[in-house]
Protein backbone atom coordinates (compact mmCIF):
# COMPACT_ATOMS: atom_id res chain seq x y z
CA MET A 1 33.72 147.33 159.48
CA ALA A 2 36.45 144.55 159.98
CA LYS A 3 39.90 145.67 160.56
CA GLN A 4 42.08 145.35 157.24
CA THR A 5 45.69 144.02 157.67
CA LEU A 6 48.19 143.99 154.83
CA LYS A 7 47.70 140.32 154.00
CA SER A 8 43.86 141.04 153.29
CA LEU A 9 44.72 144.18 151.60
CA LEU A 10 47.18 142.03 149.43
CA GLY A 11 44.12 139.44 148.82
CA SER A 12 45.21 136.75 151.14
CA SER A 13 43.62 135.39 154.35
CA ASP A 14 44.26 136.08 157.96
CA GLU A 15 43.13 132.79 158.87
CA ARG A 16 45.77 130.57 160.31
CA VAL A 17 46.33 127.65 157.84
CA GLN A 18 47.57 123.96 158.97
CA VAL A 19 50.75 122.82 157.53
CA ARG A 20 51.14 119.14 156.67
CA TYR A 21 54.53 117.64 157.26
CA ASP A 22 56.07 114.83 155.09
CA PRO A 23 59.41 113.35 156.91
CA SER A 24 60.16 111.68 153.68
CA GLU A 25 60.61 115.25 151.89
CA ILE A 26 64.25 116.21 151.07
CA THR A 27 65.08 119.19 153.44
CA LEU A 28 67.77 121.91 153.19
CA ALA A 29 70.01 121.35 156.09
CA PRO A 30 72.37 124.37 155.68
CA THR A 31 75.78 124.30 156.74
CA VAL A 32 78.52 126.96 157.63
CA GLN A 33 81.86 126.46 156.05
CA GLN A 34 84.43 128.88 157.30
CA THR A 35 86.67 130.04 154.52
CA ARG A 36 89.07 132.97 155.06
CA GLY A 37 86.78 134.96 157.18
CA SER A 38 83.61 134.45 155.26
CA GLY A 39 80.70 132.03 156.31
CA THR A 40 79.69 129.86 152.88
CA VAL A 41 76.21 128.01 153.04
CA VAL A 42 76.67 124.36 151.62
CA GLN A 43 73.45 122.26 150.75
CA ALA A 44 73.85 118.86 152.29
CA MET A 45 73.00 115.84 149.82
CA PRO A 46 71.82 112.76 151.18
CA ARG A 47 73.18 109.55 149.67
CA THR A 48 69.88 108.23 148.80
CA ASN A 49 68.18 111.03 147.05
CA GLN A 50 66.88 110.98 143.52
CA ALA A 51 69.61 112.96 141.93
CA LEU A 52 72.45 110.54 143.40
CA ASN A 53 70.23 107.43 141.78
CA PHE A 54 70.01 109.38 138.43
CA ALA A 55 73.38 109.87 138.47
CA LYS A 56 73.95 106.18 138.93
CA ALA A 57 71.79 105.25 136.30
CA LEU A 58 73.41 107.79 133.76
CA ASN A 59 76.65 106.26 134.63
CA GLN A 60 75.48 102.59 133.42
CA VAL A 61 74.25 104.31 130.16
CA PRO A 62 77.80 103.51 128.31
CA GLN A 63 78.03 99.98 129.13
CA VAL A 64 74.64 99.14 128.11
CA LEU A 65 75.33 100.93 124.66
CA GLY A 66 78.61 99.33 124.72
CA ALA A 67 77.20 96.07 124.91
CA ALA A 68 74.31 96.74 122.34
CA LYS A 69 76.89 97.73 119.97
CA ASN A 70 78.93 94.59 120.66
CA ILE A 71 75.74 92.64 120.03
CA GLY A 72 75.22 94.45 116.53
CA GLN A 73 78.50 94.10 115.35
CA ALA A 74 78.69 90.20 116.24
CA GLN A 75 75.34 89.77 114.60
CA ALA A 76 76.49 91.87 111.54
CA LYS A 77 79.43 89.35 111.02
CA GLU A 78 77.19 86.01 111.66
CA ASP A 79 74.50 87.38 108.93
CA PHE A 80 77.24 88.23 106.62
CA SER A 81 78.98 84.94 107.29
CA GLN A 82 75.90 82.91 105.92
CA MET A 83 75.50 84.98 102.49
CA THR A 84 75.92 83.56 99.31
CA GLU A 85 78.22 85.37 96.64
CA ALA A 86 75.02 86.16 94.93
CA GLU A 87 73.41 87.63 98.12
CA LYS A 88 76.74 89.45 98.74
CA LYS A 89 76.52 90.76 95.16
CA ALA A 90 73.37 92.35 95.54
CA ALA A 91 73.90 93.79 98.91
CA MET A 92 77.10 95.64 97.28
CA ASP A 93 74.74 97.05 94.70
CA ASP A 94 72.07 98.16 96.98
CA ASP A 95 73.14 101.30 98.96
CA LYS A 96 70.57 101.45 101.36
CA LYS A 97 71.21 101.06 105.24
CA ILE A 98 71.00 97.46 106.22
CA SER A 99 69.93 97.95 109.85
CA ARG A 100 69.53 100.41 112.36
CA TRP A 101 70.53 98.37 115.02
CA LEU A 102 73.49 99.85 116.66
CA GLY A 103 76.98 98.99 115.21
CA TYR A 104 75.05 96.54 112.76
CA ASP A 105 75.24 98.62 109.38
CA LYS A 106 78.80 100.02 110.04
CA THR A 107 80.10 96.31 110.59
CA PHE A 108 78.06 94.94 107.83
CA GLN A 109 79.47 97.57 105.34
CA GLU A 110 82.76 96.56 106.42
CA GLU A 111 82.48 92.88 106.15
CA LEU A 112 80.94 93.55 102.47
CA VAL A 113 83.76 95.90 101.29
CA LYS A 114 86.74 93.97 102.72
CA ASP A 115 84.88 90.70 100.87
CA TYR A 116 84.92 92.88 97.69
CA PHE A 117 88.38 93.91 97.98
CA VAL A 118 89.49 90.33 98.64
CA ARG A 119 87.46 88.99 95.61
CA ASN A 120 88.71 91.54 93.24
CA ALA A 121 92.36 91.81 94.51
CA GLN A 122 94.09 90.10 91.49
CA ASN A 123 92.11 92.28 89.28
CA MET A 124 93.02 95.57 90.98
CA SER A 125 96.64 94.12 90.95
CA LYS A 126 96.81 93.95 87.09
CA ARG A 127 96.00 97.59 86.71
CA PHE A 128 99.33 98.43 89.13
CA THR A 129 101.36 95.71 87.65
CA SER A 130 100.80 96.85 84.30
CA LEU A 131 102.29 100.25 85.19
CA ALA A 132 105.66 98.55 85.98
CA ALA A 133 105.99 96.33 83.05
CA ASN A 134 108.08 98.91 81.32
CA PRO A 135 109.94 101.26 83.28
CA ALA A 136 111.51 102.90 80.37
CA ALA A 137 108.27 104.60 80.00
CA TYR A 138 109.08 106.78 82.84
CA VAL A 139 111.56 109.57 82.90
CA ASP A 140 112.37 108.85 86.51
CA ASP A 141 111.39 107.07 89.85
CA ALA A 142 109.19 110.20 90.89
CA ALA A 143 107.10 110.12 87.65
CA PHE A 144 106.45 106.34 88.42
CA ASP A 145 105.49 106.95 91.89
CA THR A 146 103.13 109.83 90.56
CA ALA A 147 101.40 107.27 88.31
CA LEU A 148 100.98 104.64 90.87
CA THR A 149 99.48 107.43 93.13
CA GLU A 150 96.96 108.87 90.22
CA GLU A 151 96.15 105.10 89.70
CA LYS A 152 95.15 104.53 93.42
CA GLN A 153 93.24 107.63 93.39
CA ALA A 154 91.27 106.68 90.34
CA LEU A 155 90.27 103.28 91.71
CA ILE A 156 89.22 104.44 94.90
CA GLY A 157 87.03 107.19 93.43
CA GLU A 158 85.41 104.63 90.86
CA LEU A 159 84.46 102.39 93.88
CA GLN A 160 82.96 105.48 95.54
CA GLU A 161 80.78 106.49 92.81
CA GLU A 162 79.64 102.90 92.06
CA PHE A 163 79.10 101.74 95.50
CA GLY A 164 79.44 104.54 97.83
CA ASN A 165 76.16 106.25 98.52
CA ASN A 166 76.23 104.60 102.04
CA PRO A 167 77.94 106.79 104.47
CA ASN A 168 79.46 103.66 106.31
CA ARG A 169 80.49 101.83 103.16
CA VAL A 170 82.28 105.22 101.88
CA MET A 171 84.23 104.88 104.98
CA ALA A 172 85.17 101.21 104.59
CA ILE A 173 86.03 101.51 100.70
CA ASN A 174 88.56 104.32 102.02
CA ALA A 175 89.67 102.16 105.10
CA PHE A 176 90.35 99.15 103.03
CA GLY A 177 90.70 100.61 99.90
CA ASP A 178 94.24 102.55 101.43
CA LYS A 179 95.27 99.37 103.15
CA THR A 180 94.83 97.16 99.95
CA MET A 181 96.38 99.80 97.79
CA THR A 182 99.41 100.31 100.10
CA GLU A 183 99.95 96.41 99.75
CA ILE A 184 99.37 96.35 96.16
CA ILE A 185 101.85 99.46 95.56
CA ALA A 186 104.51 97.85 97.31
CA THR A 187 104.67 94.90 95.15
CA THR A 188 104.42 96.97 92.16
CA THR A 189 107.06 99.16 93.11
CA GLU A 190 109.22 95.90 93.99
CA MET A 191 107.94 94.51 90.47
CA TYR A 192 109.18 97.95 88.93
CA GLU A 193 112.54 97.91 90.71
CA THR A 194 113.23 94.35 89.18
CA ASN A 195 111.96 95.10 86.01
CA LYS A 196 114.54 98.14 85.96
CA ILE A 197 117.40 96.28 86.89
CA SER A 198 116.43 93.58 84.47
CA ASP A 199 116.38 96.30 81.40
CA ILE A 200 119.68 97.68 82.30
CA ILE A 201 121.48 94.16 82.27
CA SER A 202 119.63 93.26 78.97
CA PHE A 203 120.95 96.52 77.55
CA LYS A 204 124.50 96.20 78.91
CA ALA A 205 124.46 92.32 77.55
CA THR A 206 123.56 93.95 74.03
CA ASN A 207 126.63 95.92 74.09
CA LEU A 208 128.79 93.01 75.01
CA GLN A 209 127.12 91.34 72.25
CA LYS A 210 127.96 93.94 70.01
CA THR A 211 131.48 94.40 70.95
CA LEU A 212 132.28 90.71 70.35
CA GLN A 213 130.72 91.17 66.82
CA ALA A 214 132.84 93.86 66.02
CA GLY A 215 135.92 91.92 67.02
CA GLY A 216 136.38 93.70 69.96
CA ASP A 217 138.88 92.70 72.91
CA ILE A 218 137.17 90.01 75.02
CA LYS A 219 138.78 90.96 78.09
CA ILE A 220 138.21 94.68 77.99
CA ALA A 221 134.38 93.99 76.98
CA ALA A 222 133.93 91.51 80.16
CA LYS A 223 135.63 94.57 82.24
CA THR A 224 132.96 97.21 80.66
CA PHE A 225 129.86 94.74 81.22
CA VAL A 226 131.01 94.36 85.04
CA GLU A 227 131.61 97.83 85.39
CA ASP A 228 128.34 99.22 83.99
CA VAL A 229 125.86 96.82 85.78
CA THR A 230 127.68 97.45 88.93
CA ALA A 231 127.23 101.25 88.56
CA ASP A 232 123.98 101.37 86.53
CA ALA A 233 121.82 98.90 88.07
CA ASN A 234 123.63 99.00 91.42
CA LEU A 235 124.59 95.35 91.43
CA SER A 236 126.71 94.10 94.11
CA LYS A 237 129.87 92.38 93.07
CA SER A 238 128.81 89.00 93.53
CA GLU A 239 125.65 89.86 91.31
CA ALA A 240 127.80 91.43 88.46
CA LYS A 241 129.96 88.39 88.89
CA SER A 242 127.16 86.13 88.16
CA GLU A 243 125.52 88.29 85.35
CA LEU A 244 128.87 88.29 83.46
CA LEU A 245 129.03 84.09 83.85
CA ILE A 246 125.54 83.78 82.47
CA ASN A 247 126.08 86.48 79.63
CA MET A 248 129.36 85.22 78.46
CA ILE A 249 128.50 81.88 78.33
CA ALA A 250 125.10 82.76 76.34
CA GLN A 251 127.34 84.40 73.86
CA ALA A 252 129.58 81.40 73.71
CA ASN A 253 126.80 79.09 73.09
CA ALA A 254 125.60 81.23 70.20
CA TYR A 255 128.82 81.24 68.35
CA SER A 256 128.86 77.57 68.94
CA THR A 257 125.30 77.11 67.42
CA ASN A 258 126.54 79.11 64.40
CA GLY A 259 129.53 76.98 64.10
CA GLN A 260 132.20 79.42 65.09
CA TYR A 261 133.86 77.22 67.62
CA ASP A 262 137.14 78.62 67.75
CA LYS A 263 135.37 82.02 68.58
CA SER A 264 133.37 80.22 71.26
CA LEU A 265 136.19 78.50 73.00
CA GLU A 266 138.08 81.98 72.89
CA ILE A 267 135.15 83.50 74.81
CA ILE A 268 135.24 80.44 77.58
CA ASP A 269 138.80 80.60 78.03
CA THR A 270 138.78 84.55 78.86
CA LEU A 271 135.93 83.95 81.02
CA LYS A 272 138.03 80.99 83.08
CA LYS A 273 141.12 83.07 83.39
CA TYR A 274 139.23 86.41 84.01
CA GLU A 275 140.24 88.15 87.36
CA PHE A 276 137.96 90.31 89.18
CA PHE A 277 140.69 91.66 91.29
CA LYS A 278 144.11 90.09 91.87
CA GLY A 279 143.66 86.24 92.25
CA ALA A 280 140.16 86.44 92.21
CA LYS A 281 138.63 83.86 89.52
CA TYR A 282 135.71 82.04 89.14
CA ALA A 283 135.77 78.63 91.30
CA GLY A 284 133.50 76.18 92.60
CA LYS A 285 130.36 75.54 90.78
CA ASP A 286 130.65 78.84 88.70
CA LEU A 287 134.25 77.20 87.50
CA THR A 288 132.28 73.81 86.85
CA THR A 289 129.61 75.67 84.82
CA ILE A 290 132.46 77.13 82.48
CA VAL A 291 134.30 73.73 82.21
CA ASN A 292 130.97 71.93 81.32
CA ALA A 293 130.55 74.84 78.52
CA GLU A 294 133.68 74.30 77.23
CA ASP A 295 133.28 70.51 77.05
CA ASN A 296 130.21 70.75 75.33
CA VAL A 297 131.89 73.18 72.44
CA ARG A 298 134.76 71.07 72.30
CA THR A 299 132.36 67.83 71.72
CA ALA A 300 130.25 69.98 69.12
CA LYS A 301 133.58 70.97 67.23
CA LYS A 302 134.61 67.22 67.27
CA ASN A 303 131.44 66.03 66.00
CA ASN A 304 131.37 68.79 63.36
CA ASP A 305 134.67 67.79 62.00
CA ASP A 306 134.15 63.88 62.20
CA VAL A 307 130.90 65.05 59.88
CA ASP A 308 133.09 67.14 57.76
CA THR A 309 135.94 64.19 57.35
CA ARG A 310 133.19 61.52 56.57
CA GLY A 311 131.90 64.26 53.66
CA ILE A 312 135.20 64.68 52.30
CA ALA A 313 135.76 60.91 52.24
CA THR A 314 132.45 60.38 50.19
CA GLN A 315 133.26 62.66 47.94
CA ILE A 316 136.85 61.18 47.27
CA LYS A 317 134.88 58.00 46.94
């Protein structure tokens, strides 16, 4: 009976086996590093092993992907630039992904939406400028700002509903929509402020006219006008001075046209002598404007008197 060993009992052979050695295989070469009295086994990693090569390959992936993305973006811009208006409209109506090429669809959608906003900027602007046409419709400036915000949200919402099924296009609509609306709102707000000031000045000019028609003191009426437009319309002294000149000359011309020459000349004379503060009167071009207006009224009065004189002479004959 053969002698049984532990290996034979476990199912292994007691025969010697030749081991094949391949020097190219990576072998463990443990080193011991002493760290505060304890030994740590560290596996050395050759610079030529496959793990390092794989790491180098992974390191190149971002550059490769970046290059592919740049190519896709450039191609999208080139393709879009060659499209006709009809093709652009058709692409805007189609919500499908244009291409799965890396970076292509996102760039294409951005170009498509940007083009849409440029071509429709005028119509979009009208929706906002109409809000600024009548400043009196708002309780205060905050109410106007609220109206602008609501209109912006409504417009972006309409575009998303009509063209926004493509995720890249939704992002483009939000981005370019916000940029375009910011510019339009800035222009609209400026228009609102201009119209608001214009309405205030117009209202004060009407009060000036009513005072003159009622036979009020012309100098006091002029002083009240200047104070009101300075306070309510936030005009500078120079701007208030210009507005007084414009409106007083307009009133003088109106009386002259109606044949009330003496009233017209009285308004002009008051304007010519008016002092904004001690010694500060109209001068230069402003004074020239007043003198020319006075000459025109005097000429009109003289011509009218000549006509009346000839008429009386004719009647006598």
